[in-house]
Amino acid sequence: MSATPPSDQARADDTTRPAAVSDSPIAAPATFGDSHLEPVSDDESGSAIRSALRLLVANGSGKAGIALFVVMLGISLYVVVTYPLDFGTARWSNPTVWGDNPKNAPPVWTNWVRSDRAVEHTSLTLDEPSQIRAIPAGEVRIFRVPLTYDADEFPTFLSMTLSGVTFHGRPPAILASLQRPDGTAVRLASVPIRAPRAGETAPYRRFYDAPERVLLSEEQTAAQSLAQIYQQTYPGLAVPTNVTDDLGAALFGRPAEDGSGRIVPLTGEYSLEVQTVVADPTDGIAGVRVVLGGTVFGVMGTDGLGRDLFEGLLYGFPVGLLIAFLAAIFSTVIGASLGILSGYAGGVTDAVIQRLSDIISNVPVLPLLIFLVSVLGRHLWLIILVLVAFSWPGLTILVRSMVLQIRSGQLVEAAKALGASRRRIMLRHIFPQTAPFIVAQMIFFAPGAILAEASLSFLGLGDPSIPTWGQMLEAGFRTGALYVGYWWWVIPPGVLIVVTALAFMLLALAMEPIVDPRLRKTN
Amino acid sequence: MLTTLRQLAFRAVTLFGVLLAVLLLLVVSLGATGFSDDLLRAQVNEETRGLRQSLGQTIRDPDQLERTVAERQNELKRFYGLDRPWYTRLPEAVWRVLRLDLGEARSLRTAEGSNSVSDIVLERLPYTMLLLTTSSLITAVVGLLVGVRMATMVGSRLDRAVAYFAAISFAVPAWWLGILLIVIVAFQLDLLPASGMYSTPPPEGRLDRSLDLAHHAILPILTLVPVSVGPYIYTVRTMTVTVAQEDHVQLARAKGLPESQVTRRHILRVAAPPIVTGLILGLAGSLSGSILVETIFNWQGMGRLYFDAVSGAADEGVIVALTFVFTLMYVIARFVLDILYVLLDPRVRLQ
């Protein structure tokens, strides 16, 4: 990718001329006379970078690139602020976090394009009882969770999770029931609480470390109660002989009017009641969570483990940008400094650096990366390290050829005559002139690094503690999500990989007037 | 001529250096991490267990059995070089690999059941070459035709579109495009087979088999071409534009040569070396890319072989041998490129 379409070139020329970018070895005259003064050189490199930025904003692909970039940075910032540091291990790869989610559920917004309505996933938590009634033996506390059901599909499950039960004497009795829109009430389950063990002292605590999850749609009690209700409420209608086989459907349905024996959805307002009978007023439950398992879930759906793909997709932004930045910055620093050193120092130093970059630039990186990661371990830092180690030579060769020109220029001659040290000349006089070019080249490293990490993750060699888009794709591919049409699982991560790489490509495209192809030919 | 030969020889030495550097890296990372020791120890233990069983049938005295087994175990350790540190043992392995003695695989086999890595590589190589050469040829033809055409309409809307297409095609990973094609072409439209190289059962007869193979190759090739053709069109276009601005082209036009001849003799002749460079670099790049593309299409080539050796039960010998073969192929491609450069560029040839 070199050279530029003239339309851009023309526009770019207006903005870049003042900068010290052109292949003329002499920079702006102002710098020339008093080049030993530090502020001038600093200012020169600063203005060169500023004008490079101006150039970016000046054309279409630059604007698009910057816009994409700002959005990605914003999302990354949001993730960094709101996500826990150990998101990968503590949340993403932890199955208990996702236990209450439907598996392989498409996103909620698919409802807008579908002909039949899917069930939206609903999860409600109550900390305080909705109603308290005193009875002679203590208190009855009722947690009432309203559930609206108006879909053409049945929910995938109904579950209830109790956390933090405390009692002093007799264990509380806990009963769950479902009020249906047809006026019936299904007894769902009673949750047994283990009585105090010998030697245990009050207050007795249950379900604090591991909340108790009851899958109501598979409870025997619920099945019996429901079979009875179907008989009493819909006497004339044929009922499938095994109502209880698909309890999730039966709980939210009724026999079809046509007598076909099918169960059709019974839409309306449901209410799940959790009744606790406590002996002592200080006894109680810390919280009740009720989950109505949907057939669609969240913004981006779920994967085969019930993980919220939206969360993972968002997390991919800071990780992707981090890989891009680290790889680009380190490759650029190494490549540019070796290039300047090689071009200015000459002699043995030059020869060694040239041979080294010649060898390294000819190494096939992907097979080696696969090898190293499988032997040394799946670490993100290792992936970045290897990418940096093999990507700098291209820049070194280019920068060297630029430096060879600048070295023979009057600016450097003058600085030398004034007695400036080699280090000073390289840092203060050569680097500023190559800076805009180096910045432009830096962008080129980013998409390569993002794509390489994605490829590696896709082969199952990604860092297991840091989820990336490539790993999400790998999971989808490995479990065959692709072949059963779970598009929401495999398309979005790929699109995000492409968009991120493309954002950098657009910036690079806009910066091309700086990377003057004529510079490459002079060696 | 002599300078040219010297340059080529120098280049050959550099490329050999690449091979050595890669092998050195392999050896150090295998040895210094203890990876190699662990693998060999497991191998020795496994063989000792087998020995103990077979010897137990002939040697009745338990003490003598233990002594014999221990003796044989030490022999095995010496045989595998476990009695020496890795930095004396592994260089021998490098020397062996350099002589193209690639060793044996533990679980991978050829269709005939041979476990020699050379046999496996030779069996798989043609399938990879089939994909790579076909897609490179298509890329070359399309890239040259479209690129040269674009060069004549620089700045047009179409030209701009091609630039964006090039950027997008660079940003799209080949394997993800492959996934999309599998979902759309193979599953939704049911036009082409989704993966594999032959139908099950494979058809009888040479011609039918070849046709079946070609039929299965269409989708992988359709995956490889779009990702390489975008950047290539752009390279060709850019090189052509650059050369077209040079004085000798202006002169040719001023002489009144027809535009087609100007393009063929005065522009492309000069732009040829970098254009060929782009193509071969693309080929070398897709060699790496083939690891992923072959994996998703279950195409039994070199790339898939590498994936199989790395994933699951890692086979050290096969990984080293294959990394070496990949590097060798890459280096050979680079050297062919250098020779082509000499042949194509009169300035280099006549130096």
XYZ file of C-alpha atoms in Angstrom, chain A residues 111-396:
286
model
C -38.276 -9.814 17.804
C -38.682 -6.765 15.587
C -38.133 -8.768 12.424
C -39.741 -12.044 13.449
C -43.353 -12.864 12.739
C -43.887 -14.544 16.122
C -42.915 -12.960 19.406
C -40.119 -14.575 21.370
C -39.900 -14.533 25.158
C -37.678 -11.823 26.549
C -35.388 -12.963 29.317
C -36.568 -11.531 32.632
C -34.656 -11.531 35.874
C -36.063 -9.824 38.967
C -34.588 -9.618 42.455
C -36.502 -8.748 45.606
C -34.690 -7.892 48.847
C -37.758 -6.922 50.862
C -41.014 -8.866 51.190
C -43.993 -7.288 49.441
C -46.323 -8.175 52.266
C -45.925 -9.208 55.911
C -48.696 -10.875 57.882
C -48.509 -11.819 61.525
C -49.808 -15.245 62.506
C -49.824 -16.876 65.930
C -46.804 -19.015 65.156
C -44.743 -16.098 63.869
C -44.885 -14.200 60.571
C -45.733 -14.878 56.957
C -43.671 -12.883 54.519
C -44.644 -12.866 50.867
C -42.270 -11.940 48.064
C -44.425 -11.197 45.026
C -42.719 -11.023 41.636
C -44.884 -9.834 38.744
C -44.161 -11.468 35.374
C -45.654 -10.286 32.116
C -45.862 -12.971 29.498
C -47.104 -12.118 26.012
C -45.136 -14.201 23.532
C -45.900 -16.862 20.958
C -43.146 -19.104 22.289
C -42.869 -20.691 25.691
C -40.205 -19.638 28.189
C -37.195 -21.941 28.355
C -37.376 -22.275 32.135
C -38.565 -20.658 35.373
C -36.158 -20.536 38.274
C -35.935 -19.067 41.739
C -32.748 -18.388 43.674
C -32.756 -17.874 47.432
C -29.829 -16.288 49.185
C -29.017 -15.718 52.803
C -31.534 -17.542 54.990
C -31.130 -16.844 58.720
C -33.131 -18.450 61.550
C -32.904 -18.948 65.273
C -35.106 -21.891 66.140
C -37.394 -23.701 63.764
C -36.252 -23.427 60.104
C -38.551 -21.213 58.023
C -40.955 -22.898 55.612
C -40.594 -21.623 52.071
C -43.301 -22.156 49.465
C -43.400 -20.923 45.871
C -46.544 -20.649 43.795
C -47.505 -19.133 40.458
C -50.682 -17.041 39.981
C -51.845 -17.422 36.402
C -53.982 -15.000 34.390
C -56.785 -17.598 34.247
C -57.183 -17.196 38.010
C -55.535 -20.445 38.960
C -52.571 -20.827 41.280
C -49.951 -23.519 40.726
C -48.038 -24.784 43.734
C -44.504 -24.874 42.437
C -42.194 -26.075 45.157
C -41.375 -26.015 48.797
C -37.743 -25.478 49.636
C -36.423 -27.572 52.500
C -34.073 -25.778 54.884
C -31.657 -27.995 56.743
C -32.393 -28.041 60.494
C -29.567 -27.075 62.897
C -26.870 -29.666 63.316
C -25.797 -30.785 66.777
C -23.280 -28.271 68.058
C -24.361 -25.505 65.673
C -25.281 -22.287 67.477
C -27.935 -19.723 66.582
C -28.319 -17.750 64.413
C -28.228 -20.495 61.824
C -27.222 -19.376 58.355
C -28.043 -21.153 55.108
C -27.419 -20.342 51.428
C -24.939 -17.566 52.201
C -21.926 -18.979 50.374
C -23.855 -20.743 47.633
C -27.333 -19.331 46.908
C -29.952 -22.039 46.453
C -31.216 -22.228 42.888
C -34.511 -24.051 42.389
C -35.468 -24.890 38.839
C -39.214 -24.437 39.302
C -40.091 -25.637 35.817
C -38.748 -29.088 36.673
C -40.227 -29.520 40.132
C -42.341 -32.593 40.837
C -44.728 -30.569 43.040
C -45.394 -28.172 40.190
C -46.119 -31.010 37.775
C -48.722 -32.589 40.057
C -50.384 -29.304 40.888
C -50.512 -28.301 37.231
C -52.011 -31.586 36.071
C -54.807 -31.072 38.585
C -55.425 -27.493 37.461
C -55.604 -28.483 33.815
C -58.272 -31.054 34.664
C -60.347 -28.727 36.819
C -60.083 -25.511 34.815
C -60.279 -26.890 31.286
C -62.507 -29.943 31.800
C -63.781 -30.416 28.264
C -60.463 -29.950 26.494
C -58.097 -32.666 25.472
C -54.811 -32.419 27.331
C -51.587 -34.067 26.224
C -51.153 -37.214 28.257
C -47.806 -35.996 29.483
C -48.409 -32.379 30.423
C -45.586 -32.579 32.832
C -42.923 -33.489 30.264
C -42.545 -29.917 29.131
C -43.414 -28.164 32.316
C -41.919 -24.866 31.180
C -44.512 -24.743 28.439
C -47.394 -26.092 30.524
C -46.840 -23.506 33.270
C -47.383 -20.686 30.823
C -49.956 -22.358 28.611
C -53.405 -23.868 28.371
C -54.950 -26.623 26.258
C -55.838 -25.498 22.754
C -59.527 -24.729 22.151
C -59.588 -26.802 18.978
C -59.215 -29.972 20.984
C -56.020 -30.928 19.196
C -54.413 -31.688 22.514
C -51.683 -29.115 22.005
C -50.782 -26.564 24.606
C -50.994 -22.943 23.510
C -49.481 -19.929 25.286
C -51.663 -18.330 27.945
C -50.603 -14.709 27.833
C -51.208 -12.098 30.503
C -50.026 -11.040 33.933
C -48.472 -13.753 36.036
C -47.249 -13.394 39.556
C -44.765 -15.594 41.321
C -45.237 -15.690 45.069
C -42.630 -16.895 47.488
C -44.176 -17.402 50.899
C -41.921 -17.740 53.906
C -43.245 -18.672 57.283
C -40.793 -17.661 59.974
C -41.046 -18.448 63.675
C -39.039 -15.485 64.905
C -39.355 -11.916 63.578
C -35.568 -11.687 63.266
C -35.488 -14.716 60.944
C -35.573 -14.057 57.219
C -34.348 -14.292 53.654
C -31.855 -11.789 52.306
C -33.084 -11.969 48.735
C -35.188 -13.790 46.171
C -34.329 -13.765 42.484
C -36.821 -15.021 39.946
C -35.719 -15.723 36.382
C -38.011 -16.346 33.459
C -35.756 -17.986 30.888
C -36.218 -16.211 27.570
C -35.862 -17.433 24.036
C -34.129 -14.161 23.192
C -31.566 -12.451 25.371
C -29.999 -9.035 25.728
C -28.447 -6.857 23.076
C -26.338 -9.527 21.384
C -27.744 -12.856 22.595
C -25.931 -15.631 24.415
C -23.488 -18.381 23.520
C -23.592 -22.098 24.265
C -22.730 -21.535 27.927
C -25.355 -18.823 28.372
C -22.745 -16.059 28.429
C -23.994 -12.592 27.566
C -22.207 -11.997 24.271
C -22.705 -8.233 24.541
C -20.505 -8.147 27.640
C -17.785 -10.119 25.897
C -17.984 -8.019 22.737
C -17.585 -4.810 24.746
C -14.648 -6.272 26.641
C -12.963 -6.958 23.303
C -12.576 -3.230 22.574
C -10.007 -2.282 25.242
C -8.190 -5.574 24.698
C -8.040 -5.064 20.930
C -6.867 -1.469 21.293
C -4.310 -2.479 23.917
C -2.844 -5.100 21.586
C -2.790 -2.594 18.738
C -1.202 0.195 20.791
C 1.423 -1.900 22.529
C 2.459 -3.713 19.361
C 2.516 -0.481 17.340
C 4.371 1.615 19.920
C 7.052 -0.929 20.715
C 7.576 -1.934 17.085
C 7.854 1.731 16.146
C 10.250 2.655 18.922
C 12.534 -0.292 18.163
C 12.241 0.042 14.393
C 12.773 3.806 14.322
C 15.658 3.957 16.782
C 17.500 1.110 15.084
C 16.820 2.757 11.716
C 18.220 6.119 12.837
C 21.182 4.445 14.505
C 21.848 2.278 11.477
C 21.596 5.141 9.019
C 23.592 7.653 10.999
C 26.240 5.509 12.639
C 27.122 3.476 9.550
C 30.013 1.030 9.584
C 29.772 -2.158 11.614
C 26.691 -0.992 13.523
C 24.898 -0.416 10.254
C 25.978 -3.767 8.836
C 24.882 -5.700 11.915
C 21.488 -3.994 12.102
C 20.925 -4.456 8.394
C 21.728 -8.167 8.460
C 19.589 -8.645 11.546
C 16.578 -6.892 10.061
C 17.123 -8.735 6.802
C 16.939 -12.065 8.603
C 14.038 -11.179 10.869
C 11.932 -9.689 8.096
C 12.165 -13.002 6.224
C 10.826 -15.132 9.055
C 7.284 -16.490 8.585
C 5.694 -15.009 11.679
C 2.430 -16.910 12.049
C 3.853 -20.466 12.206
C 6.521 -19.273 14.609
C 3.961 -17.441 16.712
C 1.849 -20.593 16.885
C 4.884 -22.617 17.877
C 6.112 -20.214 20.552
C 2.708 -19.728 22.119
C 2.015 -23.453 22.258
C 5.401 -24.146 23.873
C 5.841 -21.134 26.147
C 2.214 -20.779 27.185
C -0.873 -18.875 26.150
C -0.125 -15.374 27.411
C -1.221 -12.125 25.831
C 2.080 -10.421 26.661
C 3.947 -13.220 24.900
C 1.836 -12.789 21.767
C 2.526 -9.041 21.759
C 6.225 -9.613 22.460
C 6.590 -12.004 19.528
C 4.656 -9.677 17.221
C 6.926 -6.775 18.189
C 10.062 -8.893 17.871
C 9.279 -9.732 14.261
C 7.637 -6.574 12.969
C 10.224 -3.809 13.455
C 12.619 -4.532 10.537
C 10.408 -3.021 7.843
C 10.441 0.363 9.569
C 14.174 0.125 10.275
